[in-house]
């Protein structure tokens, strides 16, 4: 439902999800306390220790995959592009998840590492990534800004970008 009807590649992505979901079978994603708005600006290093700040929007219990996707997407948006400008959200998303760049390779390896840490099969990465995008687009992901005006629309657009530009 979250995938825009006009997205190029919509039927291919839905077929992939249906087939892969059948092949993988049930997946139990563990839950834990979540930050709710995890991004590079909420981290700092203090005496060699990584510290996370701004816990006001924390979520008592939820699946951490949306938090991982939020972090990776925020990270991509924080990297300056041409002439030291921050990229537009859809361009940053493309670089992080679709482009043939070092960032895409790092992003997907990080996502697979997170799946391994949760005892989930790394071969489920794209399936779980798309499911997480759909949860973010539908406002169902446990994040601090899930119900903020425009958030669901933004994730819906990025899900459409993913469907249109993913590698088959």
JSON list of C-alpha atoms in Angstrom, two decimals:
[
{"chain": "A", "resi": 1, "resn": "UNK", "atom": "CA", "xyz": [0.00, 0.00, 0.00]},
{"chain": "A", "resi": 2, "resn": "UNK", "atom": "CA", "xyz": [2.87, 2.40, 0.72]},
{"chain": "A", "resi": 3, "resn": "UNK", "atom": "CA", "xyz": [4.50, 1.89, -2.67]},
{"chain": "A", "resi": 4, "resn": "UNK", "atom": "CA", "xyz": [3.34, 4.65, -5.05]},
{"chain": "A", "resi": 5, "resn": "UNK", "atom": "CA", "xyz": [1.18, 3.25, -7.84]},
{"chain": "A", "resi": 6, "resn": "UNK", "atom": "CA", "xyz": [2.98, 5.39, -10.41]},
{"chain": "A", "resi": 7, "resn": "UNK", "atom": "CA", "xyz": [6.46, 4.16, -9.42]},
{"chain": "A", "resi": 8, "resn": "UNK", "atom": "CA", "xyz": [8.39, 2.67, -12.29]},
{"chain": "A", "resi": 9, "resn": "UNK", "atom": "CA", "xyz": [9.42, -0.85, -11.33]},
{"chain": "A", "resi": 10, "resn": "UNK", "atom": "CA", "xyz": [6.48, -1.22, -8.94]},
{"chain": "A", "resi": 11, "resn": "UNK", "atom": "CA", "xyz": [5.34, -4.61, -10.27]},
{"chain": "A", "resi": 12, "resn": "UNK", "atom": "CA", "xyz": [8.93, -5.93, -10.31]},
{"chain": "A", "resi": 13, "resn": "UNK", "atom": "CA", "xyz": [9.50, -4.89, -6.70]},
{"chain": "A", "resi": 14, "resn": "UNK", "atom": "CA", "xyz": [6.19, -6.37, -5.56]},
{"chain": "A", "resi": 15, "resn": "UNK", "atom": "CA", "xyz": [7.00, -9.64, -7.35]},
{"chain": "A", "resi": 16, "resn": "UNK", "atom": "CA", "xyz": [10.44, -9.70, -5.72]},
{"chain": "A", "resi": 17, "resn": "UNK", "atom": "CA", "xyz": [8.95, -9.10, -2.27]},
{"chain": "A", "resi": 18, "resn": "UNK", "atom": "CA", "xyz": [6.29, -11.78, -2.72]},
{"chain": "A", "resi": 19, "resn": "UNK", "atom": "CA", "xyz": [8.78, -14.35, -4.00]},
{"chain": "A", "resi": 20, "resn": "UNK", "atom": "CA", "xyz": [11.48, -13.55, -1.43]},
{"chain": "A", "resi": 21, "resn": "UNK", "atom": "CA", "xyz": [9.02, -13.48, 1.45]},
{"chain": "A", "resi": 22, "resn": "UNK", "atom": "CA", "xyz": [7.81, -16.94, 0.47]},
{"chain": "A", "resi": 23, "resn": "UNK", "atom": "CA", "xyz": [11.38, -18.23, 0.18]},
{"chain": "A", "resi": 24, "resn": "UNK", "atom": "CA", "xyz": [12.51, -16.77, 3.51]},
{"chain": "A", "resi": 25, "resn": "UNK", "atom": "CA", "xyz": [9.47, -17.77, 5.51]},
{"chain": "A", "resi": 26, "resn": "UNK", "atom": "CA", "xyz": [8.72, -16.18, 8.88]},
{"chain": "A", "resi": 27, "resn": "UNK", "atom": "CA", "xyz": [11.40, -13.89, 10.30]},
{"chain": "A", "resi": 28, "resn": "UNK", "atom": "CA", "xyz": [11.41, -12.89, 13.97]},
{"chain": "A", "resi": 29, "resn": "UNK", "atom": "CA", "xyz": [12.94, -9.43, 14.32]},
{"chain": "A", "resi": 30, "resn": "UNK", "atom": "CA", "xyz": [13.89, -8.88, 17.95]},
{"chain": "A", "resi": 31, "resn": "UNK", "atom": "CA", "xyz": [12.85, -5.69, 19.71]},
{"chain": "A", "resi": 32, "resn": "UNK", "atom": "CA", "xyz": [14.69, -3.34, 22.05]},
{"chain": "A", "resi": 33, "resn": "UNK", "atom": "CA", "xyz": [14.61, 0.23, 23.31]},
{"chain": "A", "resi": 34, "resn": "UNK", "atom": "CA", "xyz": [15.11, 2.62, 20.41]},
{"chain": "A", "resi": 35, "resn": "UNK", "atom": "CA", "xyz": [16.46, 6.14, 20.22]},
{"chain": "A", "resi": 36, "resn": "UNK", "atom": "CA", "xyz": [13.68, 7.14, 17.83]},
{"chain": "A", "resi": 37, "resn": "UNK", "atom": "CA", "xyz": [15.68, 9.71, 15.85]},
{"chain": "A", "resi": 38, "resn": "UNK", "atom": "CA", "xyz": [19.10, 8.19, 15.40]},
{"chain": "A", "resi": 39, "resn": "UNK", "atom": "CA", "xyz": [21.33, 10.25, 13.18]},
{"chain": "A", "resi": 40, "resn": "UNK", "atom": "CA", "xyz": [24.95, 11.38, 13.10]},
{"chain": "A", "resi": 41, "resn": "UNK", "atom": "CA", "xyz": [24.04, 14.64, 14.85]},
{"chain": "A", "resi": 42, "resn": "UNK", "atom": "CA", "xyz": [22.94, 12.65, 17.92]},
{"chain": "A", "resi": 43, "resn": "UNK", "atom": "CA", "xyz": [26.36, 11.10, 18.45]},
{"chain": "A", "resi": 44, "resn": "UNK", "atom": "CA", "xyz": [29.57, 12.47, 19.88]},
{"chain": "A", "resi": 45, "resn": "UNK", "atom": "CA", "xyz": [32.83, 10.98, 21.09]},
{"chain": "A", "resi": 46, "resn": "UNK", "atom": "CA", "xyz": [33.81, 11.66, 24.68]},
{"chain": "A", "resi": 47, "resn": "UNK", "atom": "CA", "xyz": [37.15, 10.32, 25.96]},
{"chain": "A", "resi": 48, "resn": "UNK", "atom": "CA", "xyz": [37.20, 7.63, 23.31]},
{"chain": "A", "resi": 49, "resn": "UNK", "atom": "CA", "xyz": [33.61, 6.53, 23.99]},
{"chain": "A", "resi": 50, "resn": "UNK", "atom": "CA", "xyz": [30.74, 6.91, 21.56]},
{"chain": "A", "resi": 51, "resn": "UNK", "atom": "CA", "xyz": [27.87, 8.72, 23.27]},
{"chain": "A", "resi": 52, "resn": "UNK", "atom": "CA", "xyz": [24.30, 9.01, 22.03]},
{"chain": "A", "resi": 53, "resn": "UNK", "atom": "CA", "xyz": [22.32, 12.11, 23.02]},
{"chain": "A", "resi": 54, "resn": "UNK", "atom": "CA", "xyz": [18.80, 13.50, 22.56]},
{"chain": "A", "resi": 55, "resn": "UNK", "atom": "CA", "xyz": [16.75, 10.59, 23.89]},
{"chain": "A", "resi": 56, "resn": "UNK", "atom": "CA", "xyz": [13.55, 12.68, 24.26]},
{"chain": "A", "resi": 57, "resn": "UNK", "atom": "CA", "xyz": [11.83, 10.85, 21.39]},
{"chain": "A", "resi": 58, "resn": "UNK", "atom": "CA", "xyz": [12.88, 7.38, 22.51]},
{"chain": "A", "resi": 59, "resn": "UNK", "atom": "CA", "xyz": [10.62, 4.41, 21.94]},
{"chain": "A", "resi": 60, "resn": "UNK", "atom": "CA", "xyz": [10.39, 1.90, 24.81]},
{"chain": "A", "resi": 61, "resn": "UNK", "atom": "CA", "xyz": [10.30, -1.16, 22.56]},
{"chain": "A", "resi": 62, "resn": "UNK", "atom": "CA", "xyz": [10.53, -1.68, 18.83]},
{"chain": "A", "resi": 63, "resn": "UNK", "atom": "CA", "xyz": [12.27, -3.43, 15.97]},
{"chain": "A", "resi": 64, "resn": "UNK", "atom": "CA", "xyz": [15.61, -1.70, 15.32]},
{"chain": "A", "resi": 65, "resn": "UNK", "atom": "CA", "xyz": [15.58, -1.93, 11.51]},
{"chain": "A", "resi": 66, "resn": "UNK", "atom": "CA", "xyz": [13.86, 1.44, 10.99]},
{"chain": "A", "resi": 67, "resn": "UNK", "atom": "CA", "xyz": [16.41, 3.01, 13.31]},
{"chain": "A", "resi": 68, "resn": "UNK", "atom": "CA", "xyz": [19.21, 1.50, 11.22]},
{"chain": "A", "resi": 69, "resn": "UNK", "atom": "CA", "xyz": [17.68, 2.77, 7.96]},
{"chain": "A", "resi": 70, "resn": "UNK", "atom": "CA", "xyz": [17.13, 6.21, 9.53]},
{"chain": "A", "resi": 71, "resn": "UNK", "atom": "CA", "xyz": [20.76, 6.38, 10.61]},
{"chain": "A", "resi": 72, "resn": "UNK", "atom": "CA", "xyz": [22.11, 5.28, 7.22]},
{"chain": "A", "resi": 73, "resn": "UNK", "atom": "CA", "xyz": [19.84, 7.72, 5.39]},
{"chain": "A", "resi": 74, "resn": "UNK", "atom": "CA", "xyz": [20.78, 10.60, 7.74]},
{"chain": "A", "resi": 75, "resn": "UNK", "atom": "CA", "xyz": [24.45, 9.72, 7.31]},
{"chain": "A", "resi": 76, "resn": "UNK", "atom": "CA", "xyz": [24.13, 9.93, 3.52]},
{"chain": "A", "resi": 77, "resn": "UNK", "atom": "CA", "xyz": [22.40, 13.30, 3.81]},
{"chain": "A", "resi": 78, "resn": "UNK", "atom": "CA", "xyz": [25.14, 14.63, 6.11]},
{"chain": "A", "resi": 79, "resn": "UNK", "atom": "CA", "xyz": [27.94, 13.99, 3.60]},
{"chain": "A", "resi": 80, "resn": "UNK", "atom": "CA", "xyz": [28.72, 17.03, 1.46]},
{"chain": "A", "resi": 81, "resn": "UNK", "atom": "CA", "xyz": [28.43, 16.53, -2.25]},
{"chain": "A", "resi": 82, "resn": "UNK", "atom": "CA", "xyz": [29.71, 18.63, -5.11]},
{"chain": "A", "resi": 83, "resn": "UNK", "atom": "CA", "xyz": [31.21, 21.92, -4.00]},
{"chain": "A", "resi": 84, "resn": "UNK", "atom": "CA", "xyz": [30.65, 21.06, -0.31]},
{"chain": "A", "resi": 85, "resn": "UNK", "atom": "CA", "xyz": [26.86, 21.26, -0.53]},
{"chain": "A", "resi": 86, "resn": "UNK", "atom": "CA", "xyz": [24.57, 18.80, 1.20]},
{"chain": "A", "resi": 87, "resn": "UNK", "atom": "CA", "xyz": [22.73, 16.64, -1.33]},
{"chain": "A", "resi": 88, "resn": "UNK", "atom": "CA", "xyz": [18.98, 16.73, -1.80]},
{"chain": "A", "resi": 89, "resn": "UNK", "atom": "CA", "xyz": [17.21, 13.91, 0.10]},
{"chain": "A", "resi": 90, "resn": "UNK", "atom": "CA", "xyz": [16.39, 11.80, -2.98]},
{"chain": "A", "resi": 91, "resn": "UNK", "atom": "CA", "xyz": [19.97, 12.19, -4.31]},
{"chain": "A", "resi": 92, "resn": "UNK", "atom": "CA", "xyz": [21.45, 11.23, -0.94]},
{"chain": "A", "resi": 93, "resn": "UNK", "atom": "CA", "xyz": [19.13, 8.23, -0.74]},
{"chain": "A", "resi": 94, "resn": "UNK", "atom": "CA", "xyz": [20.18, 7.18, -4.24]},
{"chain": "A", "resi": 95, "resn": "UNK", "atom": "CA", "xyz": [23.87, 7.44, -3.31]},
{"chain": "A", "resi": 96, "resn": "UNK", "atom": "CA", "xyz": [23.36, 5.47, -0.10]},
{"chain": "A", "resi": 97, "resn": "UNK", "atom": "CA", "xyz": [21.14, 2.67, -1.35]},
{"chain": "A", "resi": 98, "resn": "UNK", "atom": "CA", "xyz": [21.17, 2.54, -5.16]},
{"chain": "A", "resi": 99, "resn": "UNK", "atom": "CA", "xyz": [24.23, 4.12, -6.75]},
{"chain": "A", "resi": 100, "resn": "UNK", "atom": "CA", "xyz": [27.38, 2.27, -7.67]},
{"chain": "A", "resi": 101, "resn": "UNK", "atom": "CA", "xyz": [29.40, 4.12, -5.04]},
{"chain": "A", "resi": 102, "resn": "UNK", "atom": "CA", "xyz": [31.54, 3.38, -2.01]},
{"chain": "A", "resi": 103, "resn": "UNK", "atom": "CA", "xyz": [28.68, 4.71, 0.12]},
{"chain": "A", "resi": 104, "resn": "UNK", "atom": "CA", "xyz": [26.18, 2.21, -1.27]},
{"chain": "A", "resi": 105, "resn": "UNK", "atom": "CA", "xyz": [28.56, -0.67, -0.59]},
{"chain": "A", "resi": 106, "resn": "UNK", "atom": "CA", "xyz": [29.22, 0.58, 2.94]},
{"chain": "A", "resi": 107, "resn": "UNK", "atom": "CA", "xyz": [25.51, 1.16, 3.59]},
{"chain": "A", "resi": 108, "resn": "UNK", "atom": "CA", "xyz": [24.46, -2.33, 2.51]},
{"chain": "A", "resi": 109, "resn": "UNK", "atom": "CA", "xyz": [27.30, -4.01, 4.38]},
{"chain": "A", "resi": 110, "resn": "UNK", "atom": "CA", "xyz": [26.32, -2.07, 7.51]},
{"chain": "A", "resi": 111, "resn": "UNK", "atom": "CA", "xyz": [22.69, -3.12, 7.09]},
{"chain": "A", "resi": 112, "resn": "UNK", "atom": "CA", "xyz": [23.73, -6.77, 6.64]},
{"chain": "A", "resi": 113, "resn": "UNK", "atom": "CA", "xyz": [25.96, -6.52, 9.74]},
{"chain": "A", "resi": 114, "resn": "UNK", "atom": "CA", "xyz": [22.95, -5.25, 11.70]},
{"chain": "A", "resi": 115, "resn": "UNK", "atom": "CA", "xyz": [20.90, -8.22, 10.48]},
{"chain": "A", "resi": 116, "resn": "UNK", "atom": "CA", "xyz": [23.66, -10.61, 11.60]},
{"chain": "A", "resi": 117, "resn": "UNK", "atom": "CA", "xyz": [23.75, -8.95, 15.02]},
{"chain": "A", "resi": 118, "resn": "UNK", "atom": "CA", "xyz": [19.99, -9.57, 15.29]},
{"chain": "A", "resi": 119, "resn": "UNK", "atom": "CA", "xyz": [20.42, -13.23, 14.22]},
{"chain": "A", "resi": 120, "resn": "UNK", "atom": "CA", "xyz": [18.62, -12.51, 10.94]},
{"chain": "A", "resi": 121, "resn": "UNK", "atom": "CA", "xyz": [19.90, -13.91, 7.63]},
{"chain": "A", "resi": 122, "resn": "UNK", "atom": "CA", "xyz": [21.92, -11.35, 5.65]},
{"chain": "A", "resi": 123, "resn": "UNK", "atom": "CA", "xyz": [20.32, -12.65, 2.45]},
{"chain": "A", "resi": 124, "resn": "UNK", "atom": "CA", "xyz": [17.08, -11.08, 3.72]},
{"chain": "A", "resi": 125, "resn": "UNK", "atom": "CA", "xyz": [18.66, -7.61, 3.51]},
{"chain": "A", "resi": 126, "resn": "UNK", "atom": "CA", "xyz": [16.77, -6.22, 0.52]},
{"chain": "A", "resi": 127, "resn": "UNK", "atom": "CA", "xyz": [13.50, -7.82, 1.60]},
{"chain": "A", "resi": 128, "resn": "UNK", "atom": "CA", "xyz": [13.77, -6.35, 5.12]},
{"chain": "A", "resi": 129, "resn": "UNK", "atom": "CA", "xyz": [14.99, -3.01, 3.78]},
{"chain": "A", "resi": 130, "resn": "UNK", "atom": "CA", "xyz": [11.92, -2.68, 1.54]},
{"chain": "A", "resi": 131, "resn": "UNK", "atom": "CA", "xyz": [9.64, -3.79, 4.40]},
{"chain": "A", "resi": 132, "resn": "UNK", "atom": "CA", "xyz": [11.26, -1.16, 6.63]},
{"chain": "A", "resi": 133, "resn": "UNK", "atom": "CA", "xyz": [10.80, 1.55, 4.00]},
{"chain": "A", "resi": 134, "resn": "UNK", "atom": "CA", "xyz": [7.14, 0.54, 3.75]},
{"chain": "A", "resi": 135, "resn": "UNK", "atom": "CA", "xyz": [6.80, 0.75, 7.55]},
{"chain": "A", "resi": 136, "resn": "UNK", "atom": "CA", "xyz": [8.38, 4.22, 7.51]},
{"chain": "A", "resi": 137, "resn": "UNK", "atom": "CA", "xyz": [6.15, 5.30, 4.60]},
{"chain": "A", "resi": 138, "resn": "UNK", "atom": "CA", "xyz": [3.06, 4.00, 6.36]},
{"chain": "A", "resi": 139, "resn": "UNK", "atom": "CA", "xyz": [3.91, 5.65, 9.68]},
{"chain": "A", "resi": 140, "resn": "UNK", "atom": "CA", "xyz": [4.17, 2.25, 11.38]},
{"chain": "A", "resi": 141, "resn": "UNK", "atom": "CA", "xyz": [7.88, 2.33, 12.21]},
{"chain": "A", "resi": 142, "resn": "UNK", "atom": "CA", "xyz": [8.70, 3.13, 15.82]},
{"chain": "A", "resi": 143, "resn": "UNK", "atom": "CA", "xyz": [10.38, 6.50, 15.33]},
{"chain": "A", "resi": 144, "resn": "UNK", "atom": "CA", "xyz": [10.11, 9.85, 17.08]},
{"chain": "A", "resi": 145, "resn": "UNK", "atom": "CA", "xyz": [8.86, 11.56, 13.91]},
{"chain": "A", "resi": 146, "resn": "UNK", "atom": "CA", "xyz": [6.63, 8.86, 12.42]},
{"chain": "A", "resi": 147, "resn": "UNK", "atom": "CA", "xyz": [3.50, 11.02, 12.67]},
{"chain": "A", "resi": 148, "resn": "UNK", "atom": "CA", "xyz": [5.17, 14.37, 11.87]},
{"chain": "A", "resi": 149, "resn": "UNK", "atom": "CA", "xyz": [3.61, 16.12, 8.90]},
{"chain": "A", "resi": 150, "resn": "UNK", "atom": "CA", "xyz": [5.41, 15.23, 5.68]},
{"chain": "A", "resi": 151, "resn": "UNK", "atom": "CA", "xyz": [7.43, 12.33, 7.12]},
{"chain": "A", "resi": 152, "resn": "UNK", "atom": "CA", "xyz": [5.30, 9.59, 5.60]},
{"chain": "A", "resi": 153, "resn": "UNK", "atom": "CA", "xyz": [5.16, 11.41, 2.25]},
{"chain": "A", "resi": 154, "resn": "UNK", "atom": "CA", "xyz": [8.96, 11.70, 2.21]},
{"chain": "A", "resi": 155, "resn": "UNK", "atom": "CA", "xyz": [9.45, 7.98, 2.91]},
{"chain": "A", "resi": 156, "resn": "UNK", "atom": "CA", "xyz": [6.78, 7.10, 0.33]},
{"chain": "A", "resi": 157, "resn": "UNK", "atom": "CA", "xyz": [8.69, 9.10, -2.27]},
{"chain": "A", "resi": 158, "resn": "UNK", "atom": "CA", "xyz": [11.95, 7.34, -1.33]},
{"chain": "A", "resi": 159, "resn": "UNK", "atom": "CA", "xyz": [10.24, 3.95, -1.56]},
{"chain": "A", "resi": 160, "resn": "UNK", "atom": "CA", "xyz": [9.13, 4.96, -5.05]},
{"chain": "A", "resi": 161, "resn": "UNK", "atom": "CA", "xyz": [12.71, 5.99, -5.91]},
{"chain": "A", "resi": 162, "resn": "UNK", "atom": "CA", "xyz": [13.90, 2.60, -4.69]},
{"chain": "A", "resi": 163, "resn": "UNK", "atom": "CA", "xyz": [11.33, 0.75, -6.81]},
{"chain": "A", "resi": 164, "resn": "UNK", "atom": "CA", "xyz": [12.22, 2.81, -9.87]},
{"chain": "A", "resi": 165, "resn": "UNK", "atom": "CA", "xyz": [15.99, 2.60, -9.61]},
{"chain": "A", "resi": 166, "resn": "UNK", "atom": "CA", "xyz": [16.82, -0.68, -7.88]},
{"chain": "A", "resi": 167, "resn": "UNK", "atom": "CA", "xyz": [19.08, -3.13, -9.62]},
{"chain": "A", "resi": 168, "resn": "UNK", "atom": "CA", "xyz": [17.34, -6.29, -10.73]}
]
